[in-house]
Coordinates of C-alpha atoms in Angstrom, one line a residue:
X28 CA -244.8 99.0 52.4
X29 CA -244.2 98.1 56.0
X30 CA -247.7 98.4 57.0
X31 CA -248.6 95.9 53.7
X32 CA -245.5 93.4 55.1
X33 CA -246.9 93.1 58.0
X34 CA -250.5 92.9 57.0
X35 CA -249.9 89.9 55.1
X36 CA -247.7 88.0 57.4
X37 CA -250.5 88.2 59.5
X38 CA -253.1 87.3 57.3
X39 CA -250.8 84.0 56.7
X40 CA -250.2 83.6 60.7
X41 CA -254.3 83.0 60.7
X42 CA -254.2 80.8 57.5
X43 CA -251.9 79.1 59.5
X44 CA -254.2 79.2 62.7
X45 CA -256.9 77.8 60.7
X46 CA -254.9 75.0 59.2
X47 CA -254.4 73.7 63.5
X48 CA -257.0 71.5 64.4
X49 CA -258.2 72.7 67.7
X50 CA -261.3 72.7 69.6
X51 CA -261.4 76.3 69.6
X52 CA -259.3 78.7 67.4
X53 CA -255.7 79.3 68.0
X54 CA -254.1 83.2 68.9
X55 CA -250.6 82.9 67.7
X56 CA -248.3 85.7 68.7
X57 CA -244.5 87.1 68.2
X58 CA -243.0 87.2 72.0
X59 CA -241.8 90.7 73.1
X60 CA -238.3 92.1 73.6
X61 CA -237.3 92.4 76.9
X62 CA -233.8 94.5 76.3
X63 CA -231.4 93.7 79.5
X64 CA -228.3 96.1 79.5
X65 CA -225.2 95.1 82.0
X66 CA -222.8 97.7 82.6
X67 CA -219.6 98.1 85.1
X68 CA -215.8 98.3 85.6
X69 CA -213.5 96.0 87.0
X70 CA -210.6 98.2 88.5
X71 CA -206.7 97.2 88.3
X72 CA -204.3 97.9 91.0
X73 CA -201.5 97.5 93.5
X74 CA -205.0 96.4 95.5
X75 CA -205.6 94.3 93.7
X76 CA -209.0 94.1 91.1
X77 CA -212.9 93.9 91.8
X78 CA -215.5 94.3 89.3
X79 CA -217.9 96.9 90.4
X80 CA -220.2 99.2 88.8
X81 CA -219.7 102.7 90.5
X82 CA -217.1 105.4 90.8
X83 CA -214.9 103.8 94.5
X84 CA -216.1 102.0 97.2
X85 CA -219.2 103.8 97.9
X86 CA -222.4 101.8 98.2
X87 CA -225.7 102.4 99.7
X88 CA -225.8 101.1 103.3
X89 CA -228.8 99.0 102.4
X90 CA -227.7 96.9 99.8
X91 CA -226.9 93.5 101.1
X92 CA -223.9 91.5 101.8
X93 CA -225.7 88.8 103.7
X94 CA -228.7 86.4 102.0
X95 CA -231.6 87.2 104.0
X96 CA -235.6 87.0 103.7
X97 CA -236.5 85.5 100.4
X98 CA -239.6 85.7 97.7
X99 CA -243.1 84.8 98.5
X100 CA -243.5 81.0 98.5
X101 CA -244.4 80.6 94.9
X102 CA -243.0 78.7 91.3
X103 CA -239.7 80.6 90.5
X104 CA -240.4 82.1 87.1
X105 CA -238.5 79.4 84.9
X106 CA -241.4 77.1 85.9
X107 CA -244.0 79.4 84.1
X108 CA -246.3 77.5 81.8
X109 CA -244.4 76.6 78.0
X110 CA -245.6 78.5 74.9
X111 CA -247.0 75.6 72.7
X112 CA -247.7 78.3 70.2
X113 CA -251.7 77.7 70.8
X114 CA -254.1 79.4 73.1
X115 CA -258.0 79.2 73.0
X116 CA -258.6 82.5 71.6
X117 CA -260.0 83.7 68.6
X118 CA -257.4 86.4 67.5
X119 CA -253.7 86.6 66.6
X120 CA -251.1 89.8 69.0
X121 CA -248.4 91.0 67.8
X122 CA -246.3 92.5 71.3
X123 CA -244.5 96.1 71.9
X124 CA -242.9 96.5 75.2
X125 CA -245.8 98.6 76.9
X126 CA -248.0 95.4 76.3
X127 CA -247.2 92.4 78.9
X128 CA -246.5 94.0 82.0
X129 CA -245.6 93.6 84.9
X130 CA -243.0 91.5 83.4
X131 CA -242.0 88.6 85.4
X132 CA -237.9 88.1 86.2
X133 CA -235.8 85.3 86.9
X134 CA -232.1 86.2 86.8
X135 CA -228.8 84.3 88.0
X136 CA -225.2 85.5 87.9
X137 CA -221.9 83.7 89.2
X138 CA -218.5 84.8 89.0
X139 CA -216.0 81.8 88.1
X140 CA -212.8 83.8 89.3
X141 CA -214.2 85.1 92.9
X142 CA -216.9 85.3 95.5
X143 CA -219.6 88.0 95.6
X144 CA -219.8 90.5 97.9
X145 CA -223.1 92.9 97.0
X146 CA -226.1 92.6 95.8
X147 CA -229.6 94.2 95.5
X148 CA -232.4 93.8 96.0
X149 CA -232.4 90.2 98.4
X150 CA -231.8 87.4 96.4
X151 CA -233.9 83.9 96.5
X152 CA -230.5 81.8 96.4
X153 CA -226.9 82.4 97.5
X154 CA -224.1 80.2 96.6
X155 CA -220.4 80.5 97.8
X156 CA -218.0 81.2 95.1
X157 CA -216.6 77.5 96.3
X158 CA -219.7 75.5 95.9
X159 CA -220.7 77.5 92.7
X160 CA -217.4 76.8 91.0
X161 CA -216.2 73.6 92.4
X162 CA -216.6 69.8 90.3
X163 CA -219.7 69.3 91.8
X164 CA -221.6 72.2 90.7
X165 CA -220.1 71.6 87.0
X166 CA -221.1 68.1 86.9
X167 CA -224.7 69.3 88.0
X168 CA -224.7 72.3 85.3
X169 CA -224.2 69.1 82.5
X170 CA -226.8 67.2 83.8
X171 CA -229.1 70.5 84.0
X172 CA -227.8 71.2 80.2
X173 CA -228.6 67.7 79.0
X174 CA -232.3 68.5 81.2
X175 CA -233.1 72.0 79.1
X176 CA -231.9 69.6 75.9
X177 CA -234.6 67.3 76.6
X178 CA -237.5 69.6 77.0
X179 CA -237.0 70.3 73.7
X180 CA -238.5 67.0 73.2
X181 CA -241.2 67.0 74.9
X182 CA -240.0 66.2 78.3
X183 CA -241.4 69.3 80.5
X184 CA -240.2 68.1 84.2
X185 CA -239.7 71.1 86.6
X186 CA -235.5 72.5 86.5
X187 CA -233.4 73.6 88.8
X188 CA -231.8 76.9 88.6
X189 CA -227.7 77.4 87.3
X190 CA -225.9 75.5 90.1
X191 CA -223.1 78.1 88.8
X192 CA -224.8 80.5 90.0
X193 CA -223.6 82.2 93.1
X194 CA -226.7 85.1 93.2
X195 CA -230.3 84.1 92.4
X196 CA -233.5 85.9 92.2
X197 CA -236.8 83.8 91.3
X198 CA -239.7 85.9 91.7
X199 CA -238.9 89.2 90.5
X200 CA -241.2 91.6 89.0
X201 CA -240.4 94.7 86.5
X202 CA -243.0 97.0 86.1
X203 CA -243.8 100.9 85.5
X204 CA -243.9 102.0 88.7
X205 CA -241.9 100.6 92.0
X206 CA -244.3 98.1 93.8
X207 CA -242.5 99.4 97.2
X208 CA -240.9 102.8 98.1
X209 CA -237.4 103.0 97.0
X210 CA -235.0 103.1 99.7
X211 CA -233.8 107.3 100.5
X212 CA -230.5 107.3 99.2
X213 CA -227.7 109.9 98.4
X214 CA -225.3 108.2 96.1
X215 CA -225.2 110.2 93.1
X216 CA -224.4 107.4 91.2
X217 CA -227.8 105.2 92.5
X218 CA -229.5 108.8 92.0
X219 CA -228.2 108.7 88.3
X220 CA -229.5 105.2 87.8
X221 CA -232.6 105.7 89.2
X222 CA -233.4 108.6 87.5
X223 CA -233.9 106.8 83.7
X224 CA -237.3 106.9 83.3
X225 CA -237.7 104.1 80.6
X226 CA -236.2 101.6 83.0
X227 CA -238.1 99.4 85.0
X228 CA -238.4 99.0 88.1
X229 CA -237.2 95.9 89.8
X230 CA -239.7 94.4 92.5
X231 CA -238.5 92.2 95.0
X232 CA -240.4 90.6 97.8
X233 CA -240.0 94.2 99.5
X234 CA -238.0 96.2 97.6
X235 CA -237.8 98.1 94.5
X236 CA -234.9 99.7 92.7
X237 CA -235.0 100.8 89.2
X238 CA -231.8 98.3 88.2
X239 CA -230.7 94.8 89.5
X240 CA -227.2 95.6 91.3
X241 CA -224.4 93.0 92.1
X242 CA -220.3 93.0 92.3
X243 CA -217.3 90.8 93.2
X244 CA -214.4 90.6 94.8
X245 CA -212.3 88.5 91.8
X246 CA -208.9 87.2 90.9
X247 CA -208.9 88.1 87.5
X248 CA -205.5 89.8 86.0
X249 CA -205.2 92.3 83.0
X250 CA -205.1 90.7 80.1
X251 CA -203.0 93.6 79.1
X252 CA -198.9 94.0 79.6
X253 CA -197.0 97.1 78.4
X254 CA -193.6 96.6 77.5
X255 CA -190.6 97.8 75.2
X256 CA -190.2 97.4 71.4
X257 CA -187.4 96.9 69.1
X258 CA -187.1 100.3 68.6
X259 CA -186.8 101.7 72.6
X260 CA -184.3 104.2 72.9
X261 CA -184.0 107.9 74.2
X262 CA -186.6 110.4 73.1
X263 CA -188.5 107.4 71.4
X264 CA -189.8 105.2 73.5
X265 CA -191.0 102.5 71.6
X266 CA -194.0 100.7 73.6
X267 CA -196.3 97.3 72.5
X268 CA -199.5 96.9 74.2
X269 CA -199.7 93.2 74.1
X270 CA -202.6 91.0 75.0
X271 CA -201.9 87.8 77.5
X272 CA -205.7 87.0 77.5
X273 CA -207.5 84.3 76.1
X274 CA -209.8 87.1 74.3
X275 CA -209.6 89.9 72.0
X276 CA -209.6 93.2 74.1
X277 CA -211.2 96.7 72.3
X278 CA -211.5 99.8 72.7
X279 CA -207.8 100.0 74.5
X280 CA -206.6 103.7 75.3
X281 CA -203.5 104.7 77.2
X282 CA -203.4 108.0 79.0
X283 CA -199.4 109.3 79.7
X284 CA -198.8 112.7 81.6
X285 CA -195.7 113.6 82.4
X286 CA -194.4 117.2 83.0
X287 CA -197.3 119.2 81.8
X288 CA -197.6 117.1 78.8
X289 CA -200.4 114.2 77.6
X290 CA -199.6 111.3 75.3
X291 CA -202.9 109.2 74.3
X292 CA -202.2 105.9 72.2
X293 CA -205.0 104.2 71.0
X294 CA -206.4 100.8 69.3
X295 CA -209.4 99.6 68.5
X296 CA -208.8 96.1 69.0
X297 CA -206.1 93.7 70.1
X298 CA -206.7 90.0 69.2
X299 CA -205.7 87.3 71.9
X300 CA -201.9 87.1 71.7
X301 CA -201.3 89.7 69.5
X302 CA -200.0 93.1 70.6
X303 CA -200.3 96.8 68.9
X304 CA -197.1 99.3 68.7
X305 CA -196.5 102.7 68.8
X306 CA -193.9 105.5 69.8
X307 CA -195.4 107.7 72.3
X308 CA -193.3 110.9 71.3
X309 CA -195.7 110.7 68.2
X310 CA -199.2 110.9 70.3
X311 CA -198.6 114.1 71.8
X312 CA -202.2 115.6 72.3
X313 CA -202.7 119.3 72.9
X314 CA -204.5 120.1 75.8
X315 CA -207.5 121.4 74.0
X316 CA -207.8 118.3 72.4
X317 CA -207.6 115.8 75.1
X318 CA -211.3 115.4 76.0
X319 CA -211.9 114.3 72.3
X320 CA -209.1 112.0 72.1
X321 CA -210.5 110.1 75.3
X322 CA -214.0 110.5 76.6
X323 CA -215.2 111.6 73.7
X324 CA -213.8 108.6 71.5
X325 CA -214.8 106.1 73.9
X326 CA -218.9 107.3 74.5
X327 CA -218.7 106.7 70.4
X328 CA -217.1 103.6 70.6
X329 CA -219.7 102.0 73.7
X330 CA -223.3 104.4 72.3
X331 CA -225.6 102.2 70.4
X332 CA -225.5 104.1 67.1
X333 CA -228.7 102.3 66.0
X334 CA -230.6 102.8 68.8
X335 CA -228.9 105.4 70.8
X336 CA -232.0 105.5 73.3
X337 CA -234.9 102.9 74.8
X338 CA -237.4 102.4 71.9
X339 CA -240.8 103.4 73.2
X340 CA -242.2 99.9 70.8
X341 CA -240.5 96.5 69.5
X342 CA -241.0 96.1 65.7
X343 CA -240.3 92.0 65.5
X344 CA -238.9 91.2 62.1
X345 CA -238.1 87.4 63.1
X346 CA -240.9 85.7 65.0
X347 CA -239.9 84.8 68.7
X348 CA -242.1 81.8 69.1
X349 CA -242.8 78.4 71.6
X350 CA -240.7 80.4 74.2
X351 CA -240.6 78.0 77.4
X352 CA -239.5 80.0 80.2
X353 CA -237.5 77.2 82.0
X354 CA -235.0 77.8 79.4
X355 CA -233.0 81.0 79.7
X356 CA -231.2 83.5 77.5
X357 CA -227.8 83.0 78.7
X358 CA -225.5 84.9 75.6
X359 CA -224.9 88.6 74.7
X360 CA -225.4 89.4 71.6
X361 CA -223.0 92.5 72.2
X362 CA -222.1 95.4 74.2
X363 CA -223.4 98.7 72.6
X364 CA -225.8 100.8 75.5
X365 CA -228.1 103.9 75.1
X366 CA -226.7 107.0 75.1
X367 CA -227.9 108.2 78.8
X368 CA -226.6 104.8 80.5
X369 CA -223.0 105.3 78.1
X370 CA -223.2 108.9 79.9
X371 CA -223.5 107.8 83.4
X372 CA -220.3 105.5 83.1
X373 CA -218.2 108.2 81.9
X374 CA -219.5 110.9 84.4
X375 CA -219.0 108.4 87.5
X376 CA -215.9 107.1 86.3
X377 CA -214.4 109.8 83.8
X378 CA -211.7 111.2 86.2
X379 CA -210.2 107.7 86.6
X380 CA -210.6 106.2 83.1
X381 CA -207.9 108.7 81.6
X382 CA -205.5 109.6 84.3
X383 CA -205.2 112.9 86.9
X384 CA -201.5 113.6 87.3
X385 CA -198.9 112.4 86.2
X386 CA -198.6 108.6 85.5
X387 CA -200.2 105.8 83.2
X388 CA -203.7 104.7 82.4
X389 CA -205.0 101.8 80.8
X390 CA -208.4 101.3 80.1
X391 CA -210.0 99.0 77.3
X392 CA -213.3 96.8 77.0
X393 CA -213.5 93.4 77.7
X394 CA -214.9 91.0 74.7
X395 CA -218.8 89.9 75.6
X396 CA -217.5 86.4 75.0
X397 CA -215.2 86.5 77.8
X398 CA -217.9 88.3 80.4
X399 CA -220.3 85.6 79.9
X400 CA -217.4 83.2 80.6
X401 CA -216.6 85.2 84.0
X402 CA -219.7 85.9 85.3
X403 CA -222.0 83.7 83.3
X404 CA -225.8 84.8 83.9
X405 CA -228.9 83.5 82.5
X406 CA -232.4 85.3 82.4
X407 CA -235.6 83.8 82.6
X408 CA -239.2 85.0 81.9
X409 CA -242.3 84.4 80.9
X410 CA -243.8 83.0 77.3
X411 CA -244.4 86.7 76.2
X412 CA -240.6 87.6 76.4
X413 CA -237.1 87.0 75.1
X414 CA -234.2 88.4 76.3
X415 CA -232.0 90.5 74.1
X416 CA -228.6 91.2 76.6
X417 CA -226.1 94.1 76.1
X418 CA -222.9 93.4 77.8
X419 CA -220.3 96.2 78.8
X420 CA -217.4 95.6 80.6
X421 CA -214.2 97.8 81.0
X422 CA -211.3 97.1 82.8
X423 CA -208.6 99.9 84.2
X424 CA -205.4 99.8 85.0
X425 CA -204.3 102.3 87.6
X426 CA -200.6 103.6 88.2
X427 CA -199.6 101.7 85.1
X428 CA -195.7 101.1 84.8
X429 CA -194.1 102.5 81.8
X430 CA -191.6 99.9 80.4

């Protein structure tokens, strides 16, 4: 039945065709999938917090900290030509992943709440976290909005990139195989990342690395407090887990160990505002049992259980069509990873996540809606692709107090 469903949309994609008056006949295609998967942790403390995306402070010597030697000269990838939905060729595609590469990359992150302080490989542009979220860069970002608005209509002038952006790569280039030799590293966390073989690799001008890396330093606060309910008293202490943010949090487990014992309370969200209760004397876990209650429980929560692993094709159900790649994919559209990526947070940062000794620790997820507020990042390719971006934040909370 499939096969017959798409037989006959395609017979009615050529009727179509036929119907255009061209000078030649028309190839009409479905753009491609281009999956882009974001993962890290932003870490709580008497420190303070960064966002980062591996287990402490420990970072290859080579990735940057400095903006340095850019891209061939050349059109940054948001000025690639506009799919008008017409071509002079006699035939109709219809795109999996294997089938437009190398694929060409523009991406741009900024962080509204700090500056950034790593990156990799070189970026093209390099904003301070002043200029990138002062009045005049959010005056510039409407008149860019109101810009991408009238392309739309015809209007096809060359754009600028995010003026929000503090990091900016133009003329990147993913493909099967690295176009230079991957810096020798031994961070077993870069070793992890480098190792998933349906990944591709991100070219620079001269440098390859199978993932785009950056972090912050950032004033952000938990959007989590812990403190006493109605019902404190000895032998039952009564706790709410309440949420100050602006955003629902999810995904929100608390780890207590004290004298031997290990207390897990856990809710699967907590809308802005609101706050969840329990008595911790009632979430005694064994220690047999532990493991499940936290690791295990998160990697189901975070695990895309639909596609738990990189599809080796793209079956397109809704046509992605007239892609123009000045305009660039700028939402998530949620947070769910593969399974092996899911696996590398958890073995980098598993220790931390759920407490060693005795103490408190708070981890939950952070809502996709409030990462693209944060650290707002757009994506740009060619006509052939459309981004389809996976967001997945968590936050911990270190040496939590106990109300």
């Amino acid at each position: 039945m499939r096969n017959l469903l798409q037989g006959a949309f395609a017979l009615a994609l050529l009727a179509l065709a036929a119907l255009v008056p061209t000078r030649s006949r028309a190839e009409m295609w479905c753009a491609d999938a281009l999956w882009v998967h974001e993962w890290g942790v932003q870490v709580f403390g008497s420190g303070g917090a960064r966002r980062t995306s591996e287990a402490g402070p420990t970072l290859p010597g080579y990735f940057h900290a400095q903006a340095g030697a850019t891209s061939p000269s050349g059109s940054p990838v948001r000025h690639l030509p506009v799919d008008s939905g017409m071509r002079e060729l006699p035939v109709v595609h219809f795109y999996a992943p294997t089938n437009w590469r190398p694929v060409p990359l523009g991406f741009e992150v900024g962080f509204t709440q700090g500056e950034a302080t790593r990156w990799y490989p070189q970026v093209d542009v390099r904003r301070s976290g002043a200029d990138a979220n002062g009045a005049a860069a959010r005056t510039a970002r409407a008149r860019l909005v109101a810009a991408r608005s009238a392309r739309s209509n015809g209007t096809q002038t060359a754009l600028p990139g995010d003026p929000r952006a503090q990091l900016g790569w133009d003329h990147l280039t993913l493909s099967e195989r690295p176009a230079h030799p991957p810096a020798s590293t031994s961070v077993p966390w870069v070793t992890r990342a480098r190792g998933f073989d349906a990944a591709l690799w991100v070219d620079g001008a001269t440098e390859s690395e199978r993932f785009l890396f950056y972090e912050s330093q950032t004033r952000e606060t938990p959007a989590l407090r812990i403190t006493r309910g109605p019902t404190y008293g000895a032998g039952r202490r009564h706790v709410l887990l309440e949420n100050t943010g602006a955003q629902p949090i999810h995904d929100v487990f608390l780890v207590h160990r004290e004298r031997g014992r290990v207390f897990v309370l856990h809710a699967p969200t907590i809308p802005a505002g609101r706050h969840a209760g329990f008595v911790l004397e009632d979430h005694a876990v064994p220690a047999a049992q532990v493991a499940a209650r936290t690791r295990a429980a998160l990697r189901d929560r975070l695990v895309d259980a639909q596609q738990p692993a990189a599809p080796s094709s793209f079956e397109w159900r809704d046509c992605v069509m007239m892609r123009d790649p000045a305009i660039p994919f700028e939402a998530a559209e949620g947070h769910a990873l593969y399974a092996q990526e899911v696996d590398a947070i958890l073995d980098a940062w598993g220790p931390r996540l759920f407490g060693r000794g005795n103490g408190t620790t708070v981890v939950y997820r952070e809502d996709v809606a409030y990462l693209d507020e944060v650290m707002p990042l757009a994506v740009y390719s060619d006509m052939y692709h459309f981004a389809r971006i996976r967001r997945l934040g968590l936050a911990l909370m270190e040496n939590a107090a106990l109300p």
